[in-house]
CSV table of C-alpha atoms in Angstrom, one decimal:
chain,number,residue,atom,x,y,z
A,1407,UNK,CA,-59.5,7.1,-10.6
A,1408,UNK,CA,-62.2,8.9,-8.6
A,1409,UNK,CA,-65.8,8.6,-9.0
A,1410,UNK,CA,-66.3,12.5,-9.9
A,1411,UNK,CA,-64.0,10.6,-13.5
A,1412,UNK,CA,-65.8,8.0,-15.3
A,1413,UNK,CA,-62.8,5.8,-16.8
A,1414,UNK,CA,-63.4,6.9,-20.5
A,1415,UNK,CA,-63.1,10.7,-19.6
A,1416,UNK,CA,-59.6,10.3,-17.3
A,1417,UNK,CA,-58.2,8.4,-20.7
A,1418,UNK,CA,-59.5,11.3,-23.1
A,1419,UNK,CA,-57.8,13.9,-20.8
A,1420,UNK,CA,-54.4,11.3,-20.5
A,1421,UNK,CA,-55.0,11.5,-23.7
A,1422,UNK,CA,-55.5,14.8,-24.4
A,1423,UNK,CA,-51.6,16.0,-22.2
A,1424,UNK,CA,-50.0,13.8,-24.9
A,1425,UNK,CA,-50.9,15.2,-27.8
A,1426,UNK,CA,-49.6,18.0,-25.9
A,1427,UNK,CA,-46.0,16.8,-25.1
A,1428,UNK,CA,-46.4,15.0,-29.1
A,1429,UNK,CA,-47.8,18.6,-30.1
A,1430,UNK,CA,-44.7,19.7,-28.3
A,1431,UNK,CA,-41.5,17.8,-29.5
A,1432,UNK,CA,-42.6,19.1,-33.2
A,1433,UNK,CA,-40.6,22.0,-32.5
A,1434,UNK,CA,-38.3,20.9,-29.4
A,1435,UNK,CA,-35.7,18.4,-30.5
A,1436,UNK,CA,-35.1,15.6,-27.2
A,1437,UNK,CA,-34.9,17.2,-23.8
A,1438,UNK,CA,-38.2,15.3,-23.2
A,1439,UNK,CA,-37.2,14.8,-19.4
A,1440,UNK,CA,-37.4,18.9,-20.0
A,1441,UNK,CA,-40.6,18.8,-21.4
A,1442,UNK,CA,-42.4,15.8,-18.8
A,1443,UNK,CA,-41.1,18.3,-15.8
A,1444,UNK,CA,-42.8,20.9,-17.5
A,1445,UNK,CA,-46.0,19.3,-18.1
A,1446,UNK,CA,-45.6,18.0,-14.3
A,1447,UNK,CA,-45.3,21.5,-13.6
A,1448,UNK,CA,-47.9,22.2,-15.6
A,1449,UNK,CA,-50.5,19.9,-14.0
A,1450,UNK,CA,-50.0,20.8,-10.7
A,1451,UNK,CA,-51.2,24.3,-11.3
A,1452,UNK,CA,-47.6,25.5,-10.2
A,1453,UNK,CA,-44.2,27.5,-11.8
A,1454,UNK,CA,-40.9,26.5,-13.4
A,1455,UNK,CA,-37.2,27.7,-13.1
A,1456,UNK,CA,-35.8,27.3,-16.0
A,1457,UNK,CA,-31.5,27.4,-15.8
A,1458,UNK,CA,-29.3,26.6,-19.4
A,1459,UNK,CA,-26.7,28.8,-20.9
A,1460,UNK,CA,-28.5,30.8,-23.8
A,1461,UNK,CA,-29.3,29.1,-27.5
A,1462,UNK,CA,-30.4,26.2,-25.9
A,1463,UNK,CA,-34.2,26.6,-26.7
A,1464,UNK,CA,-36.1,27.5,-23.0
A,1465,UNK,CA,-38.1,30.7,-25.2
A,1466,UNK,CA,-39.0,28.3,-28.3
A,1467,UNK,CA,-40.5,25.3,-25.5
A,1468,UNK,CA,-42.1,27.5,-23.4
A,1469,UNK,CA,-44.0,29.8,-26.3
A,1470,UNK,CA,-44.1,25.9,-28.1
A,1471,UNK,CA,-45.8,25.2,-25.0
A,1472,UNK,CA,-48.7,27.9,-24.4
A,1473,UNK,CA,-49.9,27.5,-28.4
A,1474,UNK,CA,-50.0,23.8,-27.8
A,1475,UNK,CA,-52.4,24.5,-24.9
A,1476,UNK,CA,-54.5,27.8,-26.5
A,1477,UNK,CA,-52.6,29.4,-23.7
A,1478,UNK,CA,-52.9,32.9,-24.1
A,1479,UNK,CA,-48.7,34.3,-24.2
A,1480,UNK,CA,-46.6,36.5,-23.1
A,1481,UNK,CA,-43.2,37.7,-22.8
A,1482,UNK,CA,-41.2,40.1,-20.0
A,1483,UNK,CA,-37.9,40.8,-21.1
A,1484,UNK,CA,-35.7,41.5,-17.2
A,1485,UNK,CA,-33.3,45.0,-17.0
A,1486,UNK,CA,-32.2,46.1,-14.2
A,1487,UNK,CA,-34.7,49.4,-15.1
A,1488,UNK,CA,-37.7,47.8,-15.5
A,1489,UNK,CA,-40.2,48.8,-13.5
A,1490,UNK,CA,-42.7,46.7,-11.0
A,1491,UNK,CA,-45.8,49.0,-13.4
A,1492,UNK,CA,-43.9,47.6,-16.1
A,1493,UNK,CA,-45.1,43.8,-15.3
A,1494,UNK,CA,-48.3,44.3,-13.4
A,1495,UNK,CA,-49.4,47.4,-15.1
A,1496,UNK,CA,-50.3,50.6,-13.9
A,1497,UNK,CA,-53.5,52.8,-13.4
A,1498,UNK,CA,-53.8,56.0,-16.5
A,1499,UNK,CA,-56.4,59.0,-17.1
A,1500,UNK,CA,-58.3,58.6,-19.3
A,1501,UNK,CA,-60.5,61.6,-20.8
A,1502,UNK,CA,-64.4,60.2,-20.8
A,1503,UNK,CA,-67.6,61.9,-21.1
A,1504,UNK,CA,-67.8,62.5,-17.7
A,1505,UNK,CA,-63.5,64.5,-17.2
A,1506,UNK,CA,-60.6,62.7,-16.8
A,1507,UNK,CA,-60.9,59.0,-14.6
A,1508,UNK,CA,-57.6,56.3,-13.8
A,1509,UNK,CA,-58.2,53.3,-15.8
A,1510,UNK,CA,-56.5,50.3,-15.0
A,1511,UNK,CA,-54.2,49.5,-18.1
A,1512,UNK,CA,-53.4,45.5,-17.2
A,1513,UNK,CA,-49.2,44.7,-17.8
A,1514,UNK,CA,-47.5,42.0,-19.5
A,1515,UNK,CA,-48.4,39.5,-16.5
A,1516,UNK,CA,-51.7,39.0,-17.4
A,1517,UNK,CA,-52.1,36.3,-19.7
A,1518,UNK,CA,-52.4,32.2,-18.6
A,1519,UNK,CA,-48.4,31.6,-19.3
A,1520,UNK,CA,-45.5,34.5,-18.6
A,1521,UNK,CA,-42.2,33.6,-19.8
A,1522,UNK,CA,-40.2,36.0,-17.3
A,1523,UNK,CA,-36.8,35.1,-19.2
A,1524,UNK,CA,-33.8,36.4,-17.1
A,1525,UNK,CA,-35.5,37.0,-13.8
A,1526,UNK,CA,-32.3,37.5,-11.8
A,1527,UNK,CA,-31.8,40.6,-14.3
A,1528,UNK,CA,-34.5,42.3,-12.8
A,1529,UNK,CA,-34.2,44.3,-9.7
A,1530,UNK,CA,-35.2,43.0,-6.1
A,1531,UNK,CA,-38.6,46.0,-6.2
A,1532,UNK,CA,-39.4,44.3,-9.7
A,1533,UNK,CA,-39.4,40.7,-8.8
A,1534,UNK,CA,-41.0,41.1,-6.0
A,1535,UNK,CA,-44.0,42.6,-7.8
A,1536,UNK,CA,-44.6,38.5,-9.2
A,1537,UNK,CA,-44.2,37.1,-5.6
A,1538,UNK,CA,-48.1,38.2,-5.6
A,1539,UNK,CA,-48.8,36.9,-9.5
A,1540,UNK,CA,-47.0,33.6,-8.3
A,1541,UNK,CA,-48.9,33.0,-4.9
A,1542,UNK,CA,-52.4,34.8,-4.8
A,1543,UNK,CA,-53.1,34.7,-8.6
A,1544,UNK,CA,-53.8,38.6,-8.5
A,1545,UNK,CA,-52.7,41.9,-8.6
A,1546,UNK,CA,-53.0,45.0,-6.5
A,1547,UNK,CA,-52.4,48.3,-8.4
A,1548,UNK,CA,-53.1,51.4,-5.7
A,1549,UNK,CA,-56.5,50.7,-3.7
A,1550,UNK,CA,-57.8,48.0,-6.8
A,1551,UNK,CA,-56.8,44.3,-6.7
A,1552,UNK,CA,-57.2,42.5,-10.1
A,1553,UNK,CA,-57.7,38.7,-10.6
A,1554,UNK,CA,-55.2,37.2,-13.2
A,1555,UNK,CA,-56.5,34.6,-16.0
A,1556,UNK,CA,-56.5,31.0,-15.5
A,1557,UNK,CA,-54.9,29.0,-15.5
A,1558,UNK,CA,-51.5,31.3,-14.8
A,1559,UNK,CA,-48.3,29.7,-15.8
A,1560,UNK,CA,-45.2,31.7,-14.7
A,1561,UNK,CA,-42.0,30.2,-16.3
A,1562,UNK,CA,-38.8,31.7,-15.6
A,1563,UNK,CA,-35.4,31.9,-17.2
A,1564,UNK,CA,-32.0,32.4,-15.9
A,1565,UNK,CA,-28.5,31.8,-17.5
A,1566,UNK,CA,-25.9,30.7,-14.9
A,1567,UNK,CA,-22.8,31.8,-15.9
A,1568,UNK,CA,-23.5,35.4,-16.5
A,1569,UNK,CA,-23.9,36.7,-13.4
A,1570,UNK,CA,-22.4,40.6,-13.7
A,1571,UNK,CA,-25.5,42.5,-13.0
A,1572,UNK,CA,-28.2,40.3,-12.0
A,1573,UNK,CA,-30.0,40.0,-8.2
A,1574,UNK,CA,-30.4,36.4,-7.0
A,1575,UNK,CA,-33.4,35.2,-6.4
A,1576,UNK,CA,-34.4,35.5,-2.6
A,1577,UNK,CA,-36.0,32.6,-0.7
A,1578,UNK,CA,-39.5,33.6,-0.6
A,1579,UNK,CA,-39.3,33.8,-3.9
A,1580,UNK,CA,-37.7,30.5,-6.0
A,1581,UNK,CA,-40.1,29.1,-2.5
A,1582,UNK,CA,-42.8,29.9,-5.1
A,1583,UNK,CA,-41.4,27.3,-7.8
A,1584,UNK,CA,-42.3,24.2,-7.9
A,1585,UNK,CA,-39.9,23.1,-10.3
A,1586,UNK,CA,-36.1,24.1,-11.2
A,1587,UNK,CA,-35.3,22.5,-14.8
A,1588,UNK,CA,-31.8,22.5,-15.9
A,1589,UNK,CA,-31.0,22.0,-19.8
A,1590,UNK,CA,-28.9,20.2,-21.0
A,1591,UNK,CA,-26.3,20.5,-23.2
A,1592,UNK,CA,-27.9,17.7,-27.0
A,1593,UNK,CA,-26.4,14.8,-27.7
A,1594,UNK,CA,-24.2,15.1,-31.0
A,1595,UNK,CA,-27.2,12.9,-33.0
A,1596,UNK,CA,-29.6,15.9,-31.0
A,1597,UNK,CA,-27.4,19.0,-32.3
A,1598,UNK,CA,-27.4,17.4,-36.0
A,1599,UNK,CA,-30.8,17.1,-36.7
A,1600,UNK,CA,-31.9,21.5,-35.1
A,1601,UNK,CA,-28.4,21.9,-37.1
A,1602,UNK,CA,-30.2,19.9,-40.1
A,1603,UNK,CA,-34.2,21.2,-39.4
A,1604,UNK,CA,-33.8,24.5,-38.7
A,1605,UNK,CA,-31.1,26.0,-41.0
A,1606,UNK,CA,-33.8,24.8,-44.0
A,1607,UNK,CA,-36.7,26.6,-42.0
A,1608,UNK,CA,-37.5,29.1,-38.8
A,1609,UNK,CA,-38.8,27.4,-35.4
A,1610,UNK,CA,-42.2,28.9,-36.2
A,1611,UNK,CA,-42.7,27.5,-39.5
A,1612,UNK,CA,-43.6,23.9,-37.5
A,1613,UNK,CA,-46.8,24.2,-37.7
A,1614,UNK,CA,-48.3,23.3,-33.5
A,1615,UNK,CA,-51.9,22.8,-33.2
A,1616,UNK,CA,-54.0,23.2,-30.0
A,1617,UNK,CA,-54.2,19.5,-28.4
A,1618,UNK,CA,-56.0,20.6,-25.2
A,1619,UNK,CA,-58.4,23.6,-24.6
A,1620,UNK,CA,-58.2,26.0,-21.0
A,1621,UNK,CA,-61.5,23.6,-19.8
A,1622,UNK,CA,-60.0,20.5,-19.7
A,1623,UNK,CA,-56.6,21.7,-18.8
A,1624,UNK,CA,-58.4,22.8,-15.4
A,1625,UNK,CA,-60.0,19.3,-15.4
A,1626,UNK,CA,-56.8,18.1,-15.6
A,1627,UNK,CA,-55.3,20.0,-13.0
A,1628,UNK,CA,-57.9,19.2,-10.5
A,1629,UNK,CA,-58.0,15.6,-11.4
A,1630,UNK,CA,-54.6,15.6,-10.4
A,1631,UNK,CA,-54.9,16.2,-7.2
A,1632,UNK,CA,-57.4,13.8,-6.7
A,1633,UNK,CA,-54.5,10.9,-7.8
A,1634,UNK,CA,-54.6,8.9,-4.4
A,1635,UNK,CA,-51.9,8.3,-2.7
A,1636,UNK,CA,-50.5,5.7,-0.4
A,1637,UNK,CA,-49.7,6.2,2.9
A,1638,UNK,CA,-45.9,4.8,2.7
A,1639,UNK,CA,-45.5,6.8,-0.5
A,1640,UNK,CA,-46.8,10.0,1.2
A,1641,UNK,CA,-44.3,9.2,3.9
A,1642,UNK,CA,-41.4,9.0,1.7
A,1643,UNK,CA,-41.8,12.4,0.6
A,1644,UNK,CA,-42.4,14.0,3.8
A,1645,UNK,CA,-39.2,12.4,4.9
A,1646,UNK,CA,-36.9,13.8,2.4
A,1647,UNK,CA,-37.8,16.6,2.7
A,1648,UNK,CA,-37.5,17.0,6.5
A,1649,UNK,CA,-34.2,15.1,5.8
A,1650,UNK,CA,-33.2,18.7,3.9
A,1651,UNK,CA,-33.3,20.3,7.5
A,1652,UNK,CA,-30.6,18.2,10.0
A,1653,UNK,CA,-27.9,17.3,6.4
A,1654,UNK,CA,-24.4,18.2,6.9
A,1655,UNK,CA,-24.0,20.3,4.0
A,1656,UNK,CA,-26.6,22.4,4.3
A,1657,UNK,CA,-27.1,26.1,5.7
A,1658,UNK,CA,-30.9,25.1,6.0
A,1659,UNK,CA,-33.3,22.9,4.2
A,1660,UNK,CA,-37.0,22.6,2.5
A,1661,UNK,CA,-40.2,24.2,3.7
A,1662,UNK,CA,-43.7,21.8,4.0
A,1663,UNK,CA,-44.5,23.1,0.2
A,1664,UNK,CA,-41.8,21.7,-0.7
A,1665,UNK,CA,-43.7,18.6,0.8
A,1666,UNK,CA,-46.8,19.1,-0.7
A,1667,UNK,CA,-44.7,20.2,-4.7
A,1668,UNK,CA,-43.4,16.8,-4.6
A,1669,UNK,CA,-45.7,14.3,-3.4
A,1670,UNK,CA,-48.1,16.5,-5.9
A,1671,UNK,CA,-45.6,16.4,-8.9
A,1672,UNK,CA,-45.5,12.7,-7.9
A,1673,UNK,CA,-48.9,12.6,-9.2
A,1674,UNK,CA,-48.8,14.4,-12.0
A,1675,UNK,CA,-45.9,12.0,-13.2
A,1676,UNK,CA,-48.4,8.5,-12.5
A,1677,UNK,CA,-50.8,10.6,-14.3
A,1678,UNK,CA,-49.2,11.3,-17.2
A,1679,UNK,CA,-48.0,7.7,-16.9
A,1680,UNK,CA,-51.1,6.9,-17.2
A,1681,UNK,CA,-51.5,5.0,-14.2
A,1682,UNK,CA,-53.3,5.0,-11.4
A,1683,UNK,CA,-51.1,6.2,-8.3
A,1684,UNK,CA,-47.8,7.5,-7.2
A,1685,UNK,CA,-44.9,5.0,-6.5
A,1686,UNK,CA,-42.1,6.0,-4.6
A,1687,UNK,CA,-39.9,5.6,-7.5
A,1688,UNK,CA,-42.4,9.4,-8.9
A,1689,UNK,CA,-40.8,10.4,-5.4
A,1690,UNK,CA,-37.2,10.0,-6.0
A,1691,UNK,CA,-37.5,11.1,-9.6
A,1692,UNK,CA,-39.2,14.9,-8.6
A,1693,UNK,CA,-37.2,14.8,-5.8
A,1694,UNK,CA,-34.0,17.0,-7.5
A,1695,UNK,CA,-36.0,19.6,-9.6
A,1696,UNK,CA,-38.5,20.2,-6.7
A,1697,UNK,CA,-35.8,20.6,-4.0
A,1698,UNK,CA,-32.7,21.6,-5.9
A,1699,UNK,CA,-33.9,25.6,-5.6
A,1700,UNK,CA,-35.1,25.3,-1.5
A,1701,UNK,CA,-32.0,24.5,-0.4
A,1702,UNK,CA,-28.6,26.6,0.7
A,1703,UNK,CA,-25.4,23.8,0.9
A,1704,UNK,CA,-23.1,25.8,3.3
A,1705,UNK,CA,-19.6,27.0,2.9
A,1706,UNK,CA,-17.2,24.3,3.4
A,1707,UNK,CA,-19.4,22.0,1.0
A,1708,UNK,CA,-19.7,25.0,-2.1
A,1709,UNK,CA,-15.8,25.4,-1.5
A,1710,UNK,CA,-15.9,21.4,-2.5
A,1711,UNK,CA,-17.7,21.8,-5.1
A,1712,UNK,CA,-20.6,20.0,-3.9
A,1713,UNK,CA,-23.8,21.4,-5.1
A,1714,UNK,CA,-27.9,20.4,-4.0
A,1715,UNK,CA,-28.5,18.0,-6.7
A,1716,UNK,CA,-25.2,15.8,-4.5
A,1717,UNK,CA,-27.0,16.3,-1.5
A,1718,UNK,CA,-30.3,15.5,-2.4
A,1719,UNK,CA,-28.9,12.6,-3.8
A,1720,UNK,CA,-27.1,11.8,-0.2
A,1721,UNK,CA,-30.3,12.1,1.0
A,1722,UNK,CA,-31.8,9.4,-1.4
């Protein structure tokens, strides 16, 4: 795939990623497409926004992904009274032999995998505290800048039904998420298996083994960026994103960051499938999760029940 990685190394890394998927599937019944797209975001070194009604296993899925990758995990339960310092950390006074010194106490954002649960319940000020972390991989408190651990992966959830007391994410914040994933209800067979399995045991009782080291995960992220892309496939992604800026039923379209994320997601999808390069099908498969949170339908289309996914489907 690239001169810097032997075929054997590439195969070993692909096998490790496949094993991560297998380990997550031990606890999560169904939701194969969501698991694949979560892994796609992870391989792109990006962030993901998950939207679903309560009780569909979002938290369990994210915690299991952290377990399978041996990454540190923390959870931030967003509420209207959550302060930015509750997320990033704060400076506290400690007694030392020299007297009183200010010392930085890291907040829960200092982990490899950060679950920001119900992110739209936090105030805009607290939401903004995550913005620097998601984009720059660092946190600034006072005059000091503190680097976050690598890799750094934010998975935020929100409930599309209960909107009272919530604060919609600003466009700049949404644009930092590589994908927005929606979880649907399981089919009858999957729901029956969930009931049979988890009325006999807790989800935490299902053992999940570490499938990939942080070092190998970093190598996979580097390898995904090196995957070659044909000019036609790249142009398909760029033209699709540019078409959102001229679509009749959209107030505004996606930024160039969407073009970059769409090509990266296509590369990661090809890697997950064991292929040496992406094709147009990879771009089209990634289009909805990459674009749906970056475009806004106009008032008339919204009144008619048109969703971003509908517009993207027409553009495709």
